[in-house]
Amino acid sequence: MSEKDNLQNADGNEETKATANQATESTGAETTQDATSLENPTTDENTNSTSEQVETNEETKTETVEEKSNSHVDEIDESNAEDAEDESNSERHTLEEKDYHAMSMEQLVKEFDSLLKQQKVQTIKSHVDEIRSEFNAKFSELLEEKKEEFINDSGNEIDFKYSTPTKKEFNSLYKEYKSNLNAYYKNLESSLKSNLENRLRIIEEIKGLINVEENINTTYKHFKELQEEWRNAGPIPRDKYNNAWNTYHHHVEIFYDFLHLNRDLRDMDFKHNLDQKLKIIERAEELAKDDNVNRAFRELQVLHKMWKEDLGPVAKEHREDIWDRFSNATKTIHDKRQAYYADLDKAYEANLERKEEIIAKIDAVAQDNANTHQAWQKKIKTIEALRQDFFNAGKVPIKVNEATWAKFKASVRAFNKKKNSFYKNLKKEQYDNLQKKLDLIKIAEDNKDSEDFETVTPLMKKIQSDWKKIGHVPRKDSDKIWHKFKAACNHYFDKLHAERNAANKELFEAYEKKSKFLEALKDLKLSGTPESDIETLKAKIDEWKSLGNVPHSKRYIEGKFNKALDDMFGKLKMDKTEIEMIKFENKLEALSQPDDTRLLDNEHNFIRKKIDEVKGEINQLENNLQFFSNVDESNPMVKDVLNNIENHKNNLSIWEEKLRKLKDMY
């Protein structure tokens, strides 16, 4: 049954009106009283005739409604029927539309909880349905993945159980939602039923008005009281809404045809209704120009509700015209809304293409073979990013939604199958690694109390090195065996360090002596005679060496001594090369350590690098001389280059001599 017919019913249908008029005219044909004060002189025969005619009118009305159904009004009619149960239902139109598809399970639960706490339960059904659908789809995907992992770990499928705190929270929220919704409808049901019975009673009373023998003014007053009572009768079940209103308008229309005996009363109502309906039409025509189609549609629903529920019929000559205007404005908004959704469908098609591309990328990643944990971890991150891209890509057309989701899950499942197969094999390797590390733990524990430091120390260092070379072990064992191995090694090396600390006592004493010696060196006065001063400094160097070695952590004191020597050597007026070599010999003594050539190795690499650099400078300068082949050597520029070459060659001799002395230390 269409909205157009419903609204026409409110104004009256031409064919039905004519029939009703005949009935009322035959009733009034025998009377000559003034229409404003006439009492209905209807006989029993006339009354029966009118009743039979009304029944015929109702049949005709039903046929007309079925013939004139308009889809652009039906949609509004259905929505208003839903809202009619409870005025709060219309609040569902104002809820923010969100992309639930792009949300994680945790985000969906948060949105669900927010809706339950902040909105009325009867307004959130479509949102809850979409949240539930998305949550179940995502949890189903996760469940399949966990189940496959369980089976790959040699689990029996019948024993598989899996849940998460998020799933439990969602179930709890959904249970609360259903409970609240059921309670709401239970409370609403009795009220709706009572209101429906009351409205049907009002309709029956209106039907009976044309059969009463009383003053027409009294009848009209009774009619207006029944209309007011109808307006305040409250909501009724949505499946009864349109039928109740159609029946009501039908009998209101018949009453107005009957009321032709008092045209003043009827025309006054007709004029009021026409004025109000013209205002509604003007607003609808304004809305037809609004580009916000959803906002226009929602307000149009209100206008249709006002047209149907608040206003009665208009004069017969205006009925078709005003309905056509209102229907045309409604169709314009309907068509714009359909176009809007058509554009959405195009966007959904673009989203579908994007999702197809993402699925293809997932397939490509799944087909790419990887044989290391690092490579698989990289692939897992790639798949996670693609999964998020899939959800962020937006909605697809409803007709392919399930197929697209199934294709996506199949691609992810294929990847997970290969991943699980790799890690199943990797676990076997990890258990082999576990056994190797357990063997090293046994060696560490067998030797942790040994006092044969010379033999055991290299062994303990070796098993520490071997431990690092062994690959991963099962995660559940990793921390436990590491703490066990570390404890055994620490136990041994703590004993070793305690032993060495005792030996280090002499080193700390040497450090104290050298600190005092260095302080006294600040007051040393040189004679000014190079040969004598050289001997003095050599004696100081020998004395410094005789004080012994210092702890490794205090080796910086050697650098301080060398700096003090550099300052004193710098004051001597003698050959710089000889001074440089004396200082270098002292440096070599400091670098030399028993059973440890690392410092000497570093110095060796440094000197080799300096030799290469100086040779490079000499070659560059000699190449530059070729540009001055015809220039006299007394030329300042040539002279400067030659001096530079000579200086670099002297430096080269010093570095080469240092290298020879360094090699003698090995």
Short mmCIF file of C-alpha atoms in Angstrom, two decimals, residues 36-416:
data_model
loop_
_atom_site.label_atom_id
_atom_site.label_comp_id
_atom_site.label_asym_id
_atom_site.label_seq_id
_atom_site.Cartn_x
_atom_site.Cartn_y
_atom_site.Cartn_z
CA THR A 36 -26.53 24.83 10.08
CA SER A 37 -29.04 23.48 12.55
CA LEU A 38 -30.43 20.45 10.77
CA GLU A 39 -30.86 17.24 12.71
CA ASN A 40 -30.40 14.10 10.73
CA PRO A 41 -33.85 12.68 9.93
CA THR A 42 -32.40 9.43 8.63
CA THR A 43 -34.80 6.50 8.70
CA ASP A 44 -33.74 2.96 9.49
CA GLU A 45 -33.92 2.17 5.80
CA ASN A 46 -31.69 5.10 4.94
CA THR A 47 -29.27 4.14 7.66
CA ASN A 48 -28.93 0.64 6.35
CA SER A 49 -28.39 1.98 2.86
CA THR A 50 -25.58 4.24 4.12
CA SER A 51 -23.88 1.41 6.01
CA GLU A 52 -23.96 -0.84 2.97
CA GLN A 53 -22.58 1.98 0.85
CA VAL A 54 -19.68 2.55 3.31
CA GLU A 55 -18.70 -1.09 3.07
CA THR A 56 -18.70 -0.78 -0.72
CA ASN A 57 -16.54 2.35 -0.38
CA GLU A 58 -13.95 0.47 1.70
CA GLU A 59 -13.64 -2.24 -0.95
CA THR A 60 -13.26 0.37 -3.69
CA LYS A 61 -10.66 2.22 -1.61
CA THR A 62 -8.55 -0.92 -1.20
CA GLU A 63 -8.52 -1.58 -4.91
CA THR A 64 -7.54 2.02 -5.66
CA VAL A 65 -4.68 1.93 -3.13
CA GLU A 66 -3.22 -1.20 -4.62
CA GLU A 67 -3.38 0.26 -8.10
CA LYS A 68 -1.63 3.53 -7.20
CA SER A 69 1.38 2.35 -5.20
CA ASN A 70 4.42 4.63 -5.59
CA SER A 71 7.85 3.38 -4.52
CA HIS A 72 9.17 6.86 -3.72
CA VAL A 73 6.47 7.23 -1.07
CA ASP A 74 6.50 3.62 0.15
CA GLU A 75 10.01 4.04 1.54
CA ILE A 76 8.94 7.03 3.63
CA ASP A 77 5.77 5.23 4.65
CA GLU A 78 7.70 2.25 5.97
CA SER A 79 10.19 4.41 7.85
CA ASN A 80 7.41 6.45 9.47
CA ALA A 81 5.64 3.25 10.46
CA GLU A 82 8.80 2.17 12.29
CA ASP A 83 9.14 5.54 14.00
CA ALA A 84 5.47 5.49 14.96
CA GLU A 85 6.00 2.82 17.61
CA ASP A 86 8.12 5.19 19.66
CA GLU A 87 9.02 8.82 18.99
CA SER A 88 12.57 8.02 20.14
CA ASN A 89 12.98 5.73 17.14
CA SER A 90 13.63 8.72 14.90
CA GLU A 91 16.85 9.38 16.85
CA ARG A 92 18.41 6.50 14.93
CA HIS A 93 18.69 8.82 11.92
CA THR A 94 21.00 11.18 13.84
CA LEU A 95 23.54 8.54 14.92
CA GLU A 96 26.94 9.02 13.30
CA GLU A 97 27.73 6.55 10.54
CA LYS A 98 31.12 4.95 11.17
CA ASP A 99 33.34 2.63 9.17
CA TYR A 100 33.04 -0.45 11.38
CA HIS A 101 34.74 -2.55 8.70
CA ALA A 102 38.02 -0.70 9.28
CA MET A 103 37.95 -1.22 13.05
CA SER A 104 39.78 -3.88 15.04
CA MET A 105 37.88 -6.19 17.38
CA GLU A 106 38.96 -4.08 20.34
CA GLN A 107 37.70 -0.90 18.65
CA LEU A 108 34.39 -2.58 17.78
CA VAL A 109 33.87 -3.57 21.41
CA LYS A 110 34.61 -0.01 22.48
CA GLU A 111 32.06 1.36 19.98
CA PHE A 112 29.47 -1.21 21.10
CA ASP A 113 29.96 -0.27 24.74
CA SER A 114 29.63 3.43 23.89
CA LEU A 115 26.36 2.87 22.01
CA LEU A 116 24.88 0.89 24.90
CA LYS A 117 25.80 3.55 27.43
CA GLN A 118 24.95 6.67 25.45
CA GLN A 119 22.04 5.77 23.14
CA LYS A 120 18.54 4.35 23.55
CA VAL A 121 18.48 0.64 22.89
CA GLN A 122 15.68 0.86 20.28
CA THR A 123 17.68 3.30 18.11
CA ILE A 124 20.92 1.35 17.65
CA LYS A 125 19.78 -1.87 15.97
CA SER A 126 21.37 -1.24 12.54
CA HIS A 127 24.65 -0.17 14.16
CA VAL A 128 24.72 -3.19 16.48
CA ASP A 129 23.95 -5.55 13.60
CA GLU A 130 26.87 -4.16 11.58
CA ILE A 131 29.24 -4.21 14.57
CA ARG A 132 28.24 -7.81 15.33
CA SER A 133 28.74 -8.87 11.72
CA GLU A 134 32.20 -7.30 11.52
CA PHE A 135 33.28 -8.63 14.92
CA ASN A 136 32.16 -12.18 14.17
CA ALA A 137 33.91 -12.11 10.78
CA LYS A 138 37.19 -10.96 12.28
CA PHE A 139 36.99 -13.35 15.23
CA SER A 140 36.16 -16.22 12.88
CA GLU A 141 39.29 -15.46 10.88
CA LEU A 142 41.38 -15.39 14.06
CA LEU A 143 39.75 -18.60 15.30
CA GLU A 144 40.62 -20.44 12.09
CA GLU A 145 44.22 -19.26 12.33
CA LYS A 146 44.58 -20.37 15.96
CA LYS A 147 42.94 -23.69 15.19
CA GLU A 148 45.40 -24.37 12.39
CA GLU A 149 48.31 -23.49 14.68
CA PHE A 150 46.90 -25.83 17.34
CA ILE A 151 46.65 -28.72 14.88
CA ASN A 152 50.15 -28.00 13.54
CA ASP A 153 51.42 -28.27 17.10
CA SER A 154 50.15 -31.86 17.10
CA GLY A 155 46.90 -30.92 18.85
CA ASN A 156 43.71 -32.92 18.37
CA GLU A 157 41.01 -30.89 16.58
CA ILE A 158 38.34 -32.13 18.97
CA ASP A 159 40.25 -30.65 21.90
CA PHE A 160 40.60 -27.20 20.36
CA LYS A 161 39.09 -24.33 22.34
CA TYR A 162 39.90 -20.67 21.99
CA SER A 163 38.60 -17.39 23.30
CA THR A 164 39.95 -13.96 24.19
CA PRO A 165 39.05 -11.31 26.78
CA THR A 166 37.80 -9.18 23.87
CA LYS A 167 35.45 -11.94 22.69
CA LYS A 168 34.13 -12.46 26.23
CA GLU A 169 33.54 -8.72 26.62
CA PHE A 170 31.71 -8.60 23.28
CA ASN A 171 29.48 -11.53 24.25
CA SER A 172 28.69 -9.83 27.54
CA LEU A 173 27.76 -6.57 25.78
CA TYR A 174 25.58 -8.37 23.24
CA LYS A 175 23.79 -10.27 26.00
CA GLU A 176 23.15 -6.96 27.76
CA TYR A 177 21.88 -5.43 24.49
CA LYS A 178 19.44 -8.30 23.84
CA SER A 179 18.23 -8.21 27.42
CA ASN A 180 17.63 -4.46 27.31
CA LEU A 181 15.95 -4.71 23.90
CA ASN A 182 13.64 -7.51 25.03
CA ALA A 183 12.72 -5.58 28.15
CA TYR A 184 12.00 -2.50 26.03
CA TYR A 185 9.72 -4.39 23.64
CA LYS A 186 8.00 -6.21 26.48
CA ASN A 187 7.12 -2.91 28.13
CA LEU A 188 6.19 -1.41 24.77
CA GLU A 189 4.03 -4.33 23.65
CA SER A 190 1.23 -3.88 26.17
CA SER A 191 1.16 -0.13 25.57
CA LEU A 192 1.04 -0.54 21.78
CA LYS A 193 -1.71 -3.12 22.03
CA SER A 194 -3.81 -0.90 24.29
CA ASN A 195 -3.28 2.11 22.02
CA LEU A 196 -4.28 0.10 18.97
CA GLU A 197 -7.49 -1.05 20.63
CA ASN A 198 -8.25 2.55 21.58
CA ARG A 199 -7.66 3.76 18.01
CA LEU A 200 -9.88 1.04 16.57
CA ARG A 201 -12.59 2.11 19.03
CA ILE A 202 -12.26 5.72 17.85
CA ILE A 203 -12.61 4.59 14.23
CA GLU A 204 -15.77 2.69 15.11
CA GLU A 205 -17.20 5.75 16.84
CA ILE A 206 -16.45 7.91 13.80
CA LYS A 207 -18.14 5.30 11.60
CA GLY A 208 -21.19 5.53 13.83
CA LEU A 209 -21.52 9.31 13.63
CA ILE A 210 -23.40 9.23 10.33
CA ASN A 211 -26.06 6.99 11.87
CA VAL A 212 -26.94 9.03 14.97
CA GLU A 213 -30.06 11.17 15.10
CA GLU A 214 -28.91 14.41 16.72
CA ASN A 215 -28.16 18.02 15.91
CA ILE A 216 -25.39 18.26 13.27
CA ASN A 217 -23.46 20.73 15.43
CA THR A 218 -23.49 18.25 18.28
CA THR A 219 -22.32 15.53 15.89
CA TYR A 220 -19.54 17.76 14.53
CA LYS A 221 -18.41 18.64 18.04
CA HIS A 222 -18.31 14.93 18.88
CA PHE A 223 -16.31 14.31 15.71
CA LYS A 224 -13.70 16.96 16.64
CA GLU A 225 -13.42 15.43 20.11
CA LEU A 226 -12.77 12.03 18.54
CA GLN A 227 -10.12 13.58 16.26
CA GLU A 228 -8.34 15.11 19.25
CA GLU A 229 -8.58 11.81 21.08
CA TRP A 230 -7.04 10.10 18.03
CA ARG A 231 -4.11 12.53 17.98
CA ASN A 232 -3.33 11.73 21.61
CA ALA A 233 -3.95 7.99 21.41
CA GLY A 234 -0.22 7.11 21.42
CA PRO A 235 1.95 4.81 19.27
CA ILE A 236 0.77 1.49 17.83
CA PRO A 237 2.61 -1.54 16.36
CA ARG A 238 4.42 -0.65 13.15
CA ASP A 239 2.76 -3.47 11.20
CA LYS A 240 -0.67 -1.97 12.05
CA TYR A 241 0.28 1.67 11.52
CA ASN A 242 -0.53 2.21 7.85
CA ASN A 243 -3.70 0.14 7.89
CA ALA A 244 -5.00 1.98 10.98
CA TRP A 245 -4.29 5.40 9.48
CA ASN A 246 -5.78 4.46 6.12
CA THR A 247 -8.94 3.20 7.79
CA TYR A 248 -9.11 6.31 9.95
CA HIS A 249 -8.73 8.67 6.99
CA HIS A 250 -11.25 6.68 5.02
CA HIS A 251 -13.97 7.16 7.64
CA VAL A 252 -12.98 10.78 8.29
CA GLU A 253 -13.48 11.34 4.58
CA ILE A 254 -16.90 9.70 4.65
CA PHE A 255 -17.84 11.85 7.62
CA TYR A 256 -16.88 15.01 5.74
CA ASP A 257 -19.00 13.90 2.79
CA PHE A 258 -21.83 13.36 5.21
CA LEU A 259 -21.10 16.83 6.65
CA HIS A 260 -22.01 18.50 3.35
CA LEU A 261 -25.30 19.32 5.05
CA ASN A 262 -23.32 21.91 7.02
CA ARG A 263 -20.88 23.39 4.53
CA ASP A 264 -19.59 26.13 6.84
CA LEU A 265 -18.12 23.65 9.28
CA ARG A 266 -16.69 21.47 6.53
CA ASP A 267 -15.25 24.33 4.46
CA MET A 268 -13.60 25.85 7.51
CA ASP A 269 -11.72 22.56 8.10
CA PHE A 270 -10.96 22.19 4.38
CA LYS A 271 -9.45 25.70 4.25
CA HIS A 272 -7.32 25.10 7.35
CA ASN A 273 -6.07 21.79 5.96
CA LEU A 274 -5.33 23.34 2.56
CA ASP A 275 -3.31 26.18 4.07
CA GLN A 276 -1.24 23.79 6.15
CA LYS A 277 -0.70 21.35 3.29
CA LEU A 278 0.43 24.15 0.99
CA LYS A 279 3.04 25.11 3.61
CA ILE A 280 4.17 21.49 3.72
CA ILE A 281 4.41 21.41 -0.08
CA GLU A 282 6.44 24.64 -0.18
CA ARG A 283 8.86 23.21 2.36
CA ALA A 284 9.10 19.96 0.43
CA GLU A 285 9.88 21.89 -2.76
CA GLU A 286 12.63 23.77 -0.91
CA LEU A 287 14.04 20.47 0.32
CA ALA A 288 14.05 19.19 -3.26
CA LYS A 289 16.75 21.81 -3.97
CA ASP A 290 18.89 20.81 -0.96
CA ASP A 291 22.09 18.95 -1.90
CA ASN A 292 22.23 17.18 1.45
CA VAL A 293 19.96 14.34 0.34
CA ASN A 294 19.91 12.45 3.63
CA ARG A 295 19.00 15.54 5.63
CA ALA A 296 16.28 16.41 3.10
CA PHE A 297 14.92 12.87 3.22
CA ARG A 298 14.70 12.88 7.01
CA GLU A 299 12.81 16.17 7.05
CA LEU A 300 10.58 14.92 4.24
CA GLN A 301 9.62 12.00 6.48
CA VAL A 302 8.43 14.52 9.08
CA LEU A 303 6.41 16.38 6.45
CA HIS A 304 4.71 13.17 5.34
CA LYS A 305 3.96 12.33 8.94
CA MET A 306 2.38 15.76 9.44
CA TRP A 307 0.40 15.36 6.20
CA LYS A 308 -0.90 11.98 7.27
CA GLU A 309 -1.31 12.35 11.02
CA ASP A 310 -2.01 16.02 11.68
CA LEU A 311 -4.15 17.13 8.77
CA GLY A 312 -7.45 16.05 7.25
CA PRO A 313 -8.90 16.38 3.74
CA VAL A 314 -9.19 19.49 1.59
CA ALA A 315 -11.84 20.59 -0.86
CA LYS A 316 -12.34 18.16 -3.72
CA GLU A 317 -11.18 20.59 -6.42
CA HIS A 318 -7.70 20.93 -4.77
CA ARG A 319 -7.02 17.31 -3.87
CA GLU A 320 -5.32 16.06 -7.02
CA ASP A 321 -3.31 19.26 -7.55
CA ILE A 322 -1.82 19.50 -4.07
CA TRP A 323 -1.07 15.79 -3.94
CA ASP A 324 0.65 15.92 -7.33
CA ARG A 325 2.83 18.82 -6.14
CA PHE A 326 3.72 17.04 -2.92
CA SER A 327 4.31 13.75 -4.70
CA ASN A 328 6.51 15.41 -7.35
CA ALA A 329 8.67 17.09 -4.68
CA THR A 330 8.88 13.75 -2.89
CA LYS A 331 9.94 12.01 -6.10
CA THR A 332 12.62 14.64 -6.78
CA ILE A 333 14.14 14.05 -3.34
CA HIS A 334 13.76 10.29 -3.78
CA ASP A 335 15.51 10.39 -7.18
CA LYS A 336 18.35 12.55 -5.83
CA ARG A 337 18.75 10.12 -2.96
CA GLN A 338 18.81 7.19 -5.37
CA ALA A 339 21.46 9.01 -7.41
CA TYR A 340 23.44 9.62 -4.22
CA TYR A 341 23.38 5.91 -3.45
CA ALA A 342 24.28 5.14 -7.06
CA ASP A 343 27.40 7.29 -6.59
CA LEU A 344 28.07 5.38 -3.39
CA ASP A 345 27.83 2.17 -5.37
CA LYS A 346 30.48 3.51 -7.74
CA ALA A 347 32.71 4.27 -4.75
CA TYR A 348 32.04 0.76 -3.47
CA GLU A 349 33.09 -0.61 -6.86
CA ALA A 350 36.36 1.34 -6.57
CA ASN A 351 36.81 -0.10 -3.07
CA LEU A 352 36.25 -3.56 -4.53
CA GLU A 353 39.04 -3.01 -7.07
CA ARG A 354 41.34 -1.86 -4.28
CA LYS A 355 40.52 -4.91 -2.20
CA GLU A 356 41.10 -7.21 -5.16
CA GLU A 357 44.56 -5.64 -5.56
CA ILE A 358 45.29 -6.18 -1.86
CA ILE A 359 44.22 -9.83 -2.08
CA ALA A 360 46.54 -10.28 -5.08
CA LYS A 361 49.41 -8.80 -3.05
CA ILE A 362 48.67 -11.21 -0.18
CA ASP A 363 48.75 -14.10 -2.67
CA ALA A 364 52.10 -12.87 -3.99
CA VAL A 365 53.59 -12.68 -0.49
CA ALA A 366 52.26 -16.17 0.28
CA GLN A 367 53.83 -17.61 -2.87
CA ASP A 368 57.23 -16.07 -2.13
CA ASN A 369 59.38 -18.69 -0.42
CA ALA A 370 61.33 -17.72 2.70
CA ASN A 371 63.56 -19.96 4.79
CA THR A 372 64.62 -17.81 7.74
CA HIS A 373 62.86 -16.58 10.82
CA GLN A 374 63.79 -12.98 9.99
CA ALA A 375 62.35 -13.28 6.47
CA TRP A 376 59.11 -14.74 7.79
CA GLN A 377 58.81 -12.04 10.43
CA LYS A 378 59.14 -9.46 7.67
CA LYS A 379 56.44 -11.23 5.65
CA ILE A 380 54.16 -11.41 8.68
CA LYS A 381 54.47 -7.64 9.14
CA THR A 382 53.73 -7.14 5.44
CA ILE A 383 50.59 -9.30 5.66
CA GLU A 384 49.43 -7.44 8.78
CA ALA A 385 49.81 -4.14 6.94
CA LEU A 386 47.89 -5.52 3.93
CA ARG A 387 45.13 -6.84 6.22
CA GLN A 388 44.75 -3.36 7.71
CA ASP A 389 44.74 -1.85 4.21
CA PHE A 390 41.96 -4.29 3.30
CA PHE A 391 39.80 -3.15 6.20
CA ASN A 392 40.60 0.51 5.57
CA ALA A 393 39.65 0.21 1.89
CA GLY A 394 35.98 0.71 2.75
CA LYS A 395 32.76 -1.07 1.87
CA VAL A 396 32.11 -3.02 -1.31
CA PRO A 397 28.78 -3.66 -3.07
CA ILE A 398 26.53 -5.86 -0.92
CA LYS A 399 26.13 -8.43 -3.70
CA VAL A 400 29.88 -9.27 -3.59
CA ASN A 401 30.60 -8.54 0.06
CA GLU A 402 30.55 -12.15 1.26
CA ALA A 403 32.45 -13.42 -1.77
CA THR A 404 35.15 -10.76 -1.33
CA TRP A 405 35.47 -11.53 2.36
CA ALA A 406 35.73 -15.27 1.63
CA LYS A 407 38.42 -14.65 -0.99
CA PHE A 408 40.37 -12.48 1.43
CA LYS A 409 40.17 -15.11 4.18
CA ALA A 410 41.28 -17.83 1.75
CA SER A 411 44.37 -15.81 0.78
CA VAL A 412 45.30 -15.10 4.38
CA ARG A 413 44.67 -18.74 5.27
CA ALA A 414 47.02 -19.88 2.48
CA PHE A 415 49.73 -17.60 3.85
CA ASN A 416 49.17 -18.82 7.41
#
